[in-house]
GROMACS .gro file of C-alpha atoms in nm:
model
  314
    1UNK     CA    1  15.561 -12.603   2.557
    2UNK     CA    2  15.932 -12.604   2.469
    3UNK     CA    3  16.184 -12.639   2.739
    4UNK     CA    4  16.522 -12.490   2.676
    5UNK     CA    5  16.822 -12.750   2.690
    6UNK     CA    6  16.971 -12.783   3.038
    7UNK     CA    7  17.363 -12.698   2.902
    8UNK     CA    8  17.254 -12.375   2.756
    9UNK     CA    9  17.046 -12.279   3.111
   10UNK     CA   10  17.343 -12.361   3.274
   11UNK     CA   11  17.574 -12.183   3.047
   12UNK     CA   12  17.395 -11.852   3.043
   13UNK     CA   13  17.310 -11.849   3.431
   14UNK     CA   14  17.655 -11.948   3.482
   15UNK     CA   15  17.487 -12.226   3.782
   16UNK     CA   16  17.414 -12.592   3.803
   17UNK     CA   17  17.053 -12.632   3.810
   18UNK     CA   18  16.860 -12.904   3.962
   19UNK     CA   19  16.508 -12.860   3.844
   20UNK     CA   20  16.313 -12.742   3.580
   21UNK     CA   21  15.968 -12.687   3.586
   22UNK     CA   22  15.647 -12.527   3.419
   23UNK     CA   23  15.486 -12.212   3.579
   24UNK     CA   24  15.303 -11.986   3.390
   25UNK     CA   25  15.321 -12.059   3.061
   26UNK     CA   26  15.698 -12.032   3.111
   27UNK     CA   27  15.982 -12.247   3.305
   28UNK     CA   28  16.098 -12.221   3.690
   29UNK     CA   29  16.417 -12.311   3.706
   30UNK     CA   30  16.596 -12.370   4.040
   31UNK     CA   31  16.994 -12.294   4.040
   32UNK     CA   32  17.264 -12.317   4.292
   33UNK     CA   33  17.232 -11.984   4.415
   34UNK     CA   34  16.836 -11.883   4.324
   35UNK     CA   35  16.535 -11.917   4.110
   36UNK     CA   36  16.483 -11.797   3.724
   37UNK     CA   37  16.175 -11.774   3.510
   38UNK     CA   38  16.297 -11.886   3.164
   39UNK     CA   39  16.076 -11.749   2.866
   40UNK     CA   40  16.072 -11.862   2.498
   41UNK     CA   41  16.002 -11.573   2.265
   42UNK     CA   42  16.074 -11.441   1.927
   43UNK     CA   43  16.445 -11.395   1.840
   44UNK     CA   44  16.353 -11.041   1.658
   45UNK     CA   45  16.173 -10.942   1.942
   46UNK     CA   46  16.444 -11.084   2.210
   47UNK     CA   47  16.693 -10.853   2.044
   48UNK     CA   48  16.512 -10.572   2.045
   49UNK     CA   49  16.415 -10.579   2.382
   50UNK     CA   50  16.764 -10.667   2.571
   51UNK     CA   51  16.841 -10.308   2.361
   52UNK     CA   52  16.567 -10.106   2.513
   53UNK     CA   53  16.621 -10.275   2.888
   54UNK     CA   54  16.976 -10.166   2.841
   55UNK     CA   55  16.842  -9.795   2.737
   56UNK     CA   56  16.625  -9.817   3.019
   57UNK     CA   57  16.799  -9.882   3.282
   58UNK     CA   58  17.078  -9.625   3.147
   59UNK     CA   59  16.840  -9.366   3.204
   60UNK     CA   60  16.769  -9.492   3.558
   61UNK     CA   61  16.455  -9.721   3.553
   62UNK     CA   62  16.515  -9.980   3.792
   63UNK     CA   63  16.123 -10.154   3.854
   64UNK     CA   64  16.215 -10.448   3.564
   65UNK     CA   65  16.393 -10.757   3.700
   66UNK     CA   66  16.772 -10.776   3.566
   67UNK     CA   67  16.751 -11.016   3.243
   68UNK     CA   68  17.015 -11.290   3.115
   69UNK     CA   69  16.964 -11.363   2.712
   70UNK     CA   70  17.130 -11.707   2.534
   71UNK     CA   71  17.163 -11.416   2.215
   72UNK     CA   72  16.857 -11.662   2.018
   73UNK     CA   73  16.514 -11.728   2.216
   74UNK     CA   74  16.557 -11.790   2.586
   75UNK     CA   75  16.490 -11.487   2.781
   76UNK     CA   76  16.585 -11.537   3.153
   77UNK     CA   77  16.468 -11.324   3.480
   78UNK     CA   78  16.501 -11.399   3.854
   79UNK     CA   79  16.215 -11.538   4.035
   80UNK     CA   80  16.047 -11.275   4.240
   81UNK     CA   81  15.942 -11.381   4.577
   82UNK     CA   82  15.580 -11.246   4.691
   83UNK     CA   83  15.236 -11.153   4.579
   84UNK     CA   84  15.098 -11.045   4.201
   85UNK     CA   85  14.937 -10.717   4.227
   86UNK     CA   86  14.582 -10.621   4.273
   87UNK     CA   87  14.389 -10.344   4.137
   88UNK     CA   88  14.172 -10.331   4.477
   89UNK     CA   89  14.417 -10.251   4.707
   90UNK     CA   90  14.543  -9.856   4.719
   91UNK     CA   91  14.879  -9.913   4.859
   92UNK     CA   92  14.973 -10.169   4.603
   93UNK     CA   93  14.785  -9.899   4.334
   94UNK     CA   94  14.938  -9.581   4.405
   95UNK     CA   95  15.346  -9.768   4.401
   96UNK     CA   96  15.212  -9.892   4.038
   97UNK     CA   97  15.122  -9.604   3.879
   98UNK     CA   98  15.394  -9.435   3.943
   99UNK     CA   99  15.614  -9.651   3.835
  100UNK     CA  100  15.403  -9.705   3.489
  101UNK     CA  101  15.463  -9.288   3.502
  102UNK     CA  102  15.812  -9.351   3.581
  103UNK     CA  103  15.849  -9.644   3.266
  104UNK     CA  104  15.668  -9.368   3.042
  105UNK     CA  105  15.879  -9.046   3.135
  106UNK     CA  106  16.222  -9.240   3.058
  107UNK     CA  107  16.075  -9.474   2.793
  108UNK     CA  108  16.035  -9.210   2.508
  109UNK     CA  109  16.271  -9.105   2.254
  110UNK     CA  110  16.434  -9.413   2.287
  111UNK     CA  111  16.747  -9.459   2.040
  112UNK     CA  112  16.653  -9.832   1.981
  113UNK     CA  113  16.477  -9.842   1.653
  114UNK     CA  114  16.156  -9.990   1.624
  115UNK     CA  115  16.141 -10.381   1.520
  116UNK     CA  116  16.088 -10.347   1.122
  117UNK     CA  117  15.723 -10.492   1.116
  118UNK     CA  118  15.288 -10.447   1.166
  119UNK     CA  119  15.307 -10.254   1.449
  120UNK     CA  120  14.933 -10.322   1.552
  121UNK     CA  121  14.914  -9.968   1.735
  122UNK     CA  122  14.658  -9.881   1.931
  123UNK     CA  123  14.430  -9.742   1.721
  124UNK     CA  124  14.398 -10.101   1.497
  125UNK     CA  125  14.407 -10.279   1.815
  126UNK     CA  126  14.063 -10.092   1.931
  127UNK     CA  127  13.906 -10.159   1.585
  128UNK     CA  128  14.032 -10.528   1.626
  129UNK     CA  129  13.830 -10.574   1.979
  130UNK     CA  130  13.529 -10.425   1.810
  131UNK     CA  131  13.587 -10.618   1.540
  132UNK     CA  132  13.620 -10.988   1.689
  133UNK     CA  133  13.335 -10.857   1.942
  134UNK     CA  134  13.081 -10.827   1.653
  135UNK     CA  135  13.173 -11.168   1.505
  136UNK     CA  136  13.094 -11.307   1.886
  137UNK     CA  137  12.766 -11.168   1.858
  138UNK     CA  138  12.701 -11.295   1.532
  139UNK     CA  139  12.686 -11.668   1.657
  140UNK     CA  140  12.593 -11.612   2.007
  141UNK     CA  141  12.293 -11.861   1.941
  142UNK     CA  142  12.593 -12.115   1.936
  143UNK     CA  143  12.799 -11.999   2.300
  144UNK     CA  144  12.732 -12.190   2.636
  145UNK     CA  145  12.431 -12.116   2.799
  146UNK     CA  146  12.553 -11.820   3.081
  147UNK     CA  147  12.766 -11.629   2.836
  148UNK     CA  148  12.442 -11.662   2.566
  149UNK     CA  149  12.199 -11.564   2.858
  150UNK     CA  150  12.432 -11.196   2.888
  151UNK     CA  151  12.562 -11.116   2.561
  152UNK     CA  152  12.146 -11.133   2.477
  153UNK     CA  153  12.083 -10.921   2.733
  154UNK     CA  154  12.370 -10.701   2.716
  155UNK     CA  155  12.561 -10.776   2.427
  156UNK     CA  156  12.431 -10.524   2.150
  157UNK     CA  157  12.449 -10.212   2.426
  158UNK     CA  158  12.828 -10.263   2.463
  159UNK     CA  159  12.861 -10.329   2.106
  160UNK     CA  160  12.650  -9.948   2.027
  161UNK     CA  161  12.871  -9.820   2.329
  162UNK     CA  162  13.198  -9.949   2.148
  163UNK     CA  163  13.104  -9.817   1.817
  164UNK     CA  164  13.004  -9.439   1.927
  165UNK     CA  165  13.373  -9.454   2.105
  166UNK     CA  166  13.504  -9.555   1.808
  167UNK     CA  167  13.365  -9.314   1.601
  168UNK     CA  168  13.465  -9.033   1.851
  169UNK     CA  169  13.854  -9.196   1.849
  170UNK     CA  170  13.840  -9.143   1.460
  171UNK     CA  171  13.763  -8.790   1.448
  172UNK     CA  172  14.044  -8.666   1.705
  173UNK     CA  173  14.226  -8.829   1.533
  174UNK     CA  174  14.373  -9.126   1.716
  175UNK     CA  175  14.530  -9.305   1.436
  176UNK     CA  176  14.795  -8.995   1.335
  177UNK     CA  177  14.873  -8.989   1.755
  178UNK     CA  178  14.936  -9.369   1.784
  179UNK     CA  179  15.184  -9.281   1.515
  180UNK     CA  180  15.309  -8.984   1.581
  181UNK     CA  181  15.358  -9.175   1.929
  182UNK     CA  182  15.575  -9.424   1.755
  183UNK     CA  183  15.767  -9.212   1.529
  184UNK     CA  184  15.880  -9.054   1.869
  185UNK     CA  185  16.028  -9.400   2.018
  186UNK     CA  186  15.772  -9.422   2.285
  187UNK     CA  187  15.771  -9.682   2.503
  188UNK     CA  188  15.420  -9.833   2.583
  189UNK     CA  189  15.391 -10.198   2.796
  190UNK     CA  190  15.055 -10.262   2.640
  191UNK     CA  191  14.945 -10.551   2.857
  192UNK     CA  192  14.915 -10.412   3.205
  193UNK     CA  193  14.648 -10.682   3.374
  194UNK     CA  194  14.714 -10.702   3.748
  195UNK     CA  195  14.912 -11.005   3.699
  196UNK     CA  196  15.179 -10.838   3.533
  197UNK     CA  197  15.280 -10.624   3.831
  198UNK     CA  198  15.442 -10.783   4.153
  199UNK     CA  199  15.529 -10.671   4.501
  200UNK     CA  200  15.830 -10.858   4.657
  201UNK     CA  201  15.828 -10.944   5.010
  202UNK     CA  202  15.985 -10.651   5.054
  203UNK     CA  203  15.670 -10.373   4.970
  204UNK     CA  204  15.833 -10.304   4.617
  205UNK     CA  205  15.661 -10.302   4.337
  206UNK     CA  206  15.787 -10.473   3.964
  207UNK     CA  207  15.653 -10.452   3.635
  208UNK     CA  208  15.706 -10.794   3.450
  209UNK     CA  209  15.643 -10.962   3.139
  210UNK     CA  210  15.722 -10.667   2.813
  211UNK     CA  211  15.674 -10.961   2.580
  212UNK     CA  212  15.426 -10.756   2.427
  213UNK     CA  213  15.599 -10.404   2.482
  214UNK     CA  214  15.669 -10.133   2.168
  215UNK     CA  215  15.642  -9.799   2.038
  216UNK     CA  216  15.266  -9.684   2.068
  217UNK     CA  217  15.080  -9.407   2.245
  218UNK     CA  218  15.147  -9.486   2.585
  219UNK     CA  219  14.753  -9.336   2.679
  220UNK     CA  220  14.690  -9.658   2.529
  221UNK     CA  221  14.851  -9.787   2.877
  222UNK     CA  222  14.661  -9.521   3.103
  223UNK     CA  223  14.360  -9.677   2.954
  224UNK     CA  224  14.442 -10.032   3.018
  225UNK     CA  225  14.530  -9.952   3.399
  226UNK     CA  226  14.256  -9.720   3.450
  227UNK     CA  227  13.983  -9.926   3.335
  228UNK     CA  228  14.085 -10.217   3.542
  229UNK     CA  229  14.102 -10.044   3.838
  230UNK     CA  230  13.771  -9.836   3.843
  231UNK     CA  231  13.582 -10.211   3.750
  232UNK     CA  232  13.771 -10.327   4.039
  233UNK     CA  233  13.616 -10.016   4.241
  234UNK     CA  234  13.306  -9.992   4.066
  235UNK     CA  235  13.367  -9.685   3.893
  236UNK     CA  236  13.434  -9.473   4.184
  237UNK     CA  237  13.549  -9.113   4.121
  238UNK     CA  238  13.823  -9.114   4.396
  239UNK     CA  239  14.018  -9.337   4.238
  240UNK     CA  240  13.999  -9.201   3.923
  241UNK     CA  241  14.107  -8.887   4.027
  242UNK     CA  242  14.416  -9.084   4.285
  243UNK     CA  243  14.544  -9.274   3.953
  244UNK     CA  244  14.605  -8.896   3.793
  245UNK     CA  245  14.720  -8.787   4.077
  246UNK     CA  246  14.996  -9.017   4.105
  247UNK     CA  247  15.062  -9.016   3.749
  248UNK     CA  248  15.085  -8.670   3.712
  249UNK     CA  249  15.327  -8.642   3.973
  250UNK     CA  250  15.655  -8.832   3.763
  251UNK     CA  251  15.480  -8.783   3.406
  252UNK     CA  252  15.197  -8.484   3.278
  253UNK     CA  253  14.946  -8.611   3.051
  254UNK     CA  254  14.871  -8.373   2.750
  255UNK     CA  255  14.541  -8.189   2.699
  256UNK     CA  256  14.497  -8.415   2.401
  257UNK     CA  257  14.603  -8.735   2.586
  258UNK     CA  258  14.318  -8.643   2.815
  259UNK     CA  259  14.069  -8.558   2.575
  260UNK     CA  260  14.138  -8.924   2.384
  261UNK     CA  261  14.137  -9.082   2.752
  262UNK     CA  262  13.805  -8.975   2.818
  263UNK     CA  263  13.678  -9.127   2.528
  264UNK     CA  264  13.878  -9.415   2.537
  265UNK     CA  265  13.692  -9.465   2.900
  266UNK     CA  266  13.387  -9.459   2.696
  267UNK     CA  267  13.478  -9.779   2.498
  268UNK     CA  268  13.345 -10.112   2.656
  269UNK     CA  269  13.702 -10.299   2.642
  270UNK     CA  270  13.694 -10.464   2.958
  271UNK     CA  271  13.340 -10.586   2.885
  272UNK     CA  272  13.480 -10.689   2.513
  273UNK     CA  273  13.801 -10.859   2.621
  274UNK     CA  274  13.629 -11.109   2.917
  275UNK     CA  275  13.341 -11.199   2.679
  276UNK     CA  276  13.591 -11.250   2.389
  277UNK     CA  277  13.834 -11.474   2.589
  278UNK     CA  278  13.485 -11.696   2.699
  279UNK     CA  279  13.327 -11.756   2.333
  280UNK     CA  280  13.637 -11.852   2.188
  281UNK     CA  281  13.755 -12.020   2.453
  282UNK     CA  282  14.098 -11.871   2.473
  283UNK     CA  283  14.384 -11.982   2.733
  284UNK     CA  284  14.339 -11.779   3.051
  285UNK     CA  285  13.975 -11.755   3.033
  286UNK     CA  286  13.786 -11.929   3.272
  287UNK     CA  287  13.371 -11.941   3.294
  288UNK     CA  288  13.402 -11.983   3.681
  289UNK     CA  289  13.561 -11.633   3.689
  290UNK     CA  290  13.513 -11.419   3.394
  291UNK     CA  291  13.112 -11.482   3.427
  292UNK     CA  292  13.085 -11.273   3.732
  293UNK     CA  293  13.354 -11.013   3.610
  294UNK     CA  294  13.118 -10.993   3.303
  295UNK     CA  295  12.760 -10.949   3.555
  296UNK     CA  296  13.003 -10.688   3.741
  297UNK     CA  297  13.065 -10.507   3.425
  298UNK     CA  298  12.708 -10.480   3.319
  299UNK     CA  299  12.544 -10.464   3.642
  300UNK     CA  300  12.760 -10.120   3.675
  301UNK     CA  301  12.681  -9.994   3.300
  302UNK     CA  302  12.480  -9.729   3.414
  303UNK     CA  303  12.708  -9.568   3.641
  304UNK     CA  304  13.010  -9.610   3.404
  305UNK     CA  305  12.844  -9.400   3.108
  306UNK     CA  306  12.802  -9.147   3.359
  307UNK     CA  307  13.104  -9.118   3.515
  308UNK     CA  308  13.298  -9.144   3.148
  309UNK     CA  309  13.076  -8.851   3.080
  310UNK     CA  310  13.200  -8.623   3.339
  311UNK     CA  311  13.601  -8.681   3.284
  312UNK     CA  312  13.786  -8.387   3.312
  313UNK     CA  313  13.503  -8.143   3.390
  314UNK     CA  314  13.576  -8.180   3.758
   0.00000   0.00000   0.00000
C-alpha cells in the first residue's frame, strides 16, 4: 500500500505529524492538532471530486468531512471520532436517509462535468453482477465446501430470480434513465454499505468514502440502502415504508423511479455480491461472516419475493 511522503503530509495539513499508520485500506495520520485519514486515488478522479465537494457544499450540504488535496493523488479528511453505522438500528437509519435524500436533492444538475470516461452506470453494473454470478456457478464444483453446499442448493434460484429482474429492467427501460440520469449531472454515491456512514460522538451522522461517486441514476442508491436494510430486518414492511418516508420528506421519488425500484428489489444483489466476494476470494470478504449473511439471505427468500411483489400497492 503506498504511503504518501511525510513533507508533502506536512505541507498540505500545514502540521508536524508524528505517526503514520495503516487503517482501512488507507493511512491514519496523527498531527499536532488532530487526526487525518489520508487516501491514495486517481488524479482524474481527485480533481473531479474536490470540484463537486466544492459545488456541494456551495449549495449547503454539510454531512461530508471538509477535505485537504496535495493537487496529484493524496486525498486528506479528518478522522471522525465514533461508531460506523448500522442498518439495524432506526435512530442511526432514519438520520441516514435523509441525509442520502439531502446528498441527492442538491447533488443534481451539478455544473462539474462528468470525468471523460466508461461510466459503468447502473444499468451495466446490474448486468455485470449477473454476469460474474453465472461464471461463479459455472465452477462451483471447484469453491470451498460451505459456499459449494449453498450455491447447490440455492444458487440457480437467485440466478432465475436475477435474470427475470433483469429482463423486467430492460423493458422500462433502465438503460436510457441511467443516462438520461447522467446527462442531467446527477450525483449518485454508489457504494452505500453501512460502513460508509458514521455517527460522531456527537449523534451526527456522515457519509464518507465518494471514491466511487458519479453521475448515475441515483435509484441506483435507494436500491443499495434499501436492500441492506430490509436483509438486516428481514424484509419487514415497516421499514420499508420508514426509509420512504424519510426520503420523501427532503427528496420525492418519481413514479418511474418507483416503478424501476420495485423491480430492482426483485433482483438478488445482496445474495450475488456476498457469494461473489467468497468464490473469488476478494478483499473484504470473509467466510466467518458472509456464510451466515448468505443462510440469512436464502433462509428469507420466500418472504422477500413476496414482499418485492407487493411494492407500491400499499
Amino acid at each position: 500500500m503506498k504511503q504518501p511522503h511525510r513533507s508533502l503530509v506536512e505541507t498540505v495539513l500545514h502540521s508536524n505529524v508524528h505517526q503514520m499508520k495503516p487503517y482501512r485500506k488507507n493511512w491514519c495520520i496523527e498531527t499536532d492538532h488532530q487526526k487525518w485519514i489520508a487516501k491514495h486515488v486517481h488524479p482524474t478522479w481527485l480533481r473531479w471530486w474536490v470540484q463537486v465537494d466544492y459545488e456541494l457544499r456551495l449549495r449547503g450540504f454539510t454531512s461530508m468531512q471538509p477535505i485537504r488535496s496535495d493537487g496529484g493523488e493524496w486525498l486528506f479528511m479528518p478522522f471522525i471520532e465514533g461508531k460506523t453505522g448500522r442498518y439495524s438500528i432506526r435512530e442511526d437509519v432514519e438520520k441516514m436517509v435523509e441525509t442520502l435524500a439531502i446528498f441527492h436533492r442538491l447533488g443534481r444538475r451539478l455544473m462539474t462535468p462528468p470525468i471523460d470516461e466508461a461510466a459503468f452506470l447502473l444499468s451495466e453494473r446490474i448486468a455485470d453482477r449477473l454476469n460474474q454470478f453465472y461464471r461463479v456457478l459455472q465452477k462451483v464444483d471447484q469453491l470451498e465446501a460451505p459456499l459449494r453446499e449453498l450455491l447447490l442448493a440455492h444458487g440457480r434460484d437467485f440466478y432465475l430470480d436475477g435474470l427475470a429482474a433483469w429482463e423486467r429492467l430492460r423493458q422500462l427501460p433502465l438503460t436510457r434513465f441511467s443516462l438520461k440520469e447522467r446527462r442531467l449531472h446527477a450525483l449518485s454515491h454508489r457504494d452505500l454499505a453501512s460502513h460508509n456512514w458514521m455517527v460522531d460522538k456527537a449523534g451526527r451522522v456522515w457519509l464518507i468514502d465518494f471514491e466511487t461517486a458519479s453521475y448515475d441514476a441515483q435509484i441506483g442508491d435507494v436500491w443499495q440502502m434499501v436492500s441492506r436494510i430490509l436483509v438486516e430486518n428481514e424484509w419487514s414492511e415497516e421499514w420499508l415504508r420508514m426509509f420512504l418516508v424519510q426520503y420523501e420528506k427532503e427528496r420525492l421519488l418519481s413514479s418511474f423511479e418507483k416503478k424501476v425500484l420495485s423491480v430492482l428489489l426483485a433482483f438478488p444483489n445482496e445474495f450475488m455480491r456476498e457469494a461473489i466476494g467468497l468464490a473469488e476470494q476478494k478483499r473484504g470478504y470473509r467466510m466467518k461472516y458472509s456464510l451466515p449473511y448468505l443462510h440469512k439471505i436464502a433462509e428469507c427468500r420466500s418472504k422477500w419475493k413476496s414482499q418485492s411483489k407487493q411494492l407500491f400497492y400499499w
